[in-house]
Amino acid sequence: MSALVDLSKSKRIVIKIGSALLVDKANGHVRHQWLETLGADIAALRARGQEVIIVSSGAIAVGRRHLNLSSGKLRLEESQAAAATGMVRLAHAYQEVLVTHDLTLAQVLITLDDSENRRRYINARNTLQTLLSLGAVPLINENDTVATDEIRFGDNDRLAARVAAMVSADMLVVLSHMDGLYDRDPTGNDNAIHIPLVKGELTPEIEAMAGALKSADGTGGMVTKLAAAKIALGAGAGMVIANGTEEHPIQRIEAGSLCTWFVPTASPKSARKLWIAGSLKPNGSLIVDEGALGALQSGKSLLPAGITAIKGEFDRGDAITVCTASGAEIARGLVAYSAEDARKIIGKKTSEIESILGYRRRDEMVHRDDMVLS
Ligand code: GLU
């Protein structure tokens, strides 16, 4: 099997769980038995050394019962209140399941702004990277309680894809009650043809297939799933849409269940580097000495010690160019410190950063993952 349609080959996997899978519609309770099998599947991925991030819906579906809200459509403030009480229960349910496998859960609530505002994006990315490196399993949902209608994702399909892009995941697993993409609505239509594989990009024909298919319980449908696929492919991540209703939903995918796989043409790393090199306008420059030049050319990160001057004004997370003393551009990247702070620590040793700035952040001024050589 190609590594691109094989979960066991992915290093960093984002798993999106739809409300309809997690919450029993009849009584609004978490489907514990099902969740236990998902937990076992996640533990099996972790045991292989794969990193896992869960993006879960269901806060509103669980919370509304506890607040005795009606079964109809909720007003925005009601669903925000429902999310606040539901999220606690949701996190608790995941925690109980993962702890039996000695896994630590870490809750992260994200807003649209966190994925669009550069500084917040970098902050969220760093936190998630740190959690993964410490062996935790992040549990992410939209911060529904504070996100207003205009500034929310509203569906976790796209949120999960943004998270996958944010952490350079190589695979996004979207579990819902649909087993993938069909050329037309398969409900009551035996002639509908299942599409097992989409390569590279979404053609207008593929997008047309999504139609206006809506999920019965969650907010997403095939339309938001394809929007997620677009984001994932653009970030170099693969994606699979699978039916997660049955127990052991991840094992089932590995055993070859009916799914739609989306295969990217680029890797997460090259997609990210393309984005850094091509789409961002640099706000300033870092001038480096010969030693740093050599280090960068051999694939190392840029440390404050090798920088001789700072030009321009920029914030942490902004794009900058790296230049030689004669002004030749040698790289582009995202800088880890503001221009103001960077000026204070250039030429200094990494061990001195904390005493100069009064806080400790990254050792590198520009990390090699955030840099593209010209
Ligand atoms: N964030 C919402 C919740 O947890 C769900 C959004 C979705 O269904 O995609 O209830």
PDB file of C-alpha atoms in Angstrom, residues 16 57 142 152-160 219-220 224-225 228:
ATOM      1  CA  LYS A  16     -11.547  14.789  13.780  1.00  0.00           C
ATOM      2  CA  SER A  57     -17.112  18.157  18.273  1.00  0.00           C
ATOM      3  CA  GLU A 142     -13.481  25.588  18.795  1.00  0.00           C
ATOM      4  CA  ARG A 152     -16.145  31.459  14.180  1.00  0.00           C
ATOM      5  CA  PHE A 153     -15.367  28.443  12.074  1.00  0.00           C
ATOM      6  CA  GLY A 154     -18.742  26.976  13.011  1.00  0.00           C
ATOM      7  CA  ASP A 155     -17.664  23.542  11.874  1.00  0.00           C
ATOM      8  CA  ASN A 156     -14.827  21.402  13.104  1.00  0.00           C
ATOM      9  CA  ASP A 157     -13.977  19.977   9.656  1.00  0.00           C
ATOM     10  CA  ARG A 158     -12.233  23.171   8.618  1.00  0.00           C
ATOM     11  CA  LEU A 159     -10.928  23.779  12.126  1.00  0.00           C
ATOM     12  CA  ALA A 160      -9.283  20.342  12.067  1.00  0.00           C
ATOM     13  CA  THR A 219     -22.874  21.224  11.428  1.00  0.00           C
ATOM     14  CA  GLY A 220     -20.636  19.973   8.644  1.00  0.00           C
ATOM     15  CA  THR A 224     -17.179  21.517   4.733  1.00  0.00           C
ATOM     16  CA  LYS A 225     -15.292  18.222   4.394  1.00  0.00           C
ATOM     17  CA  ALA A 228     -11.135  20.860   4.791  1.00  0.00           C
TER      18      ALA A 228
END
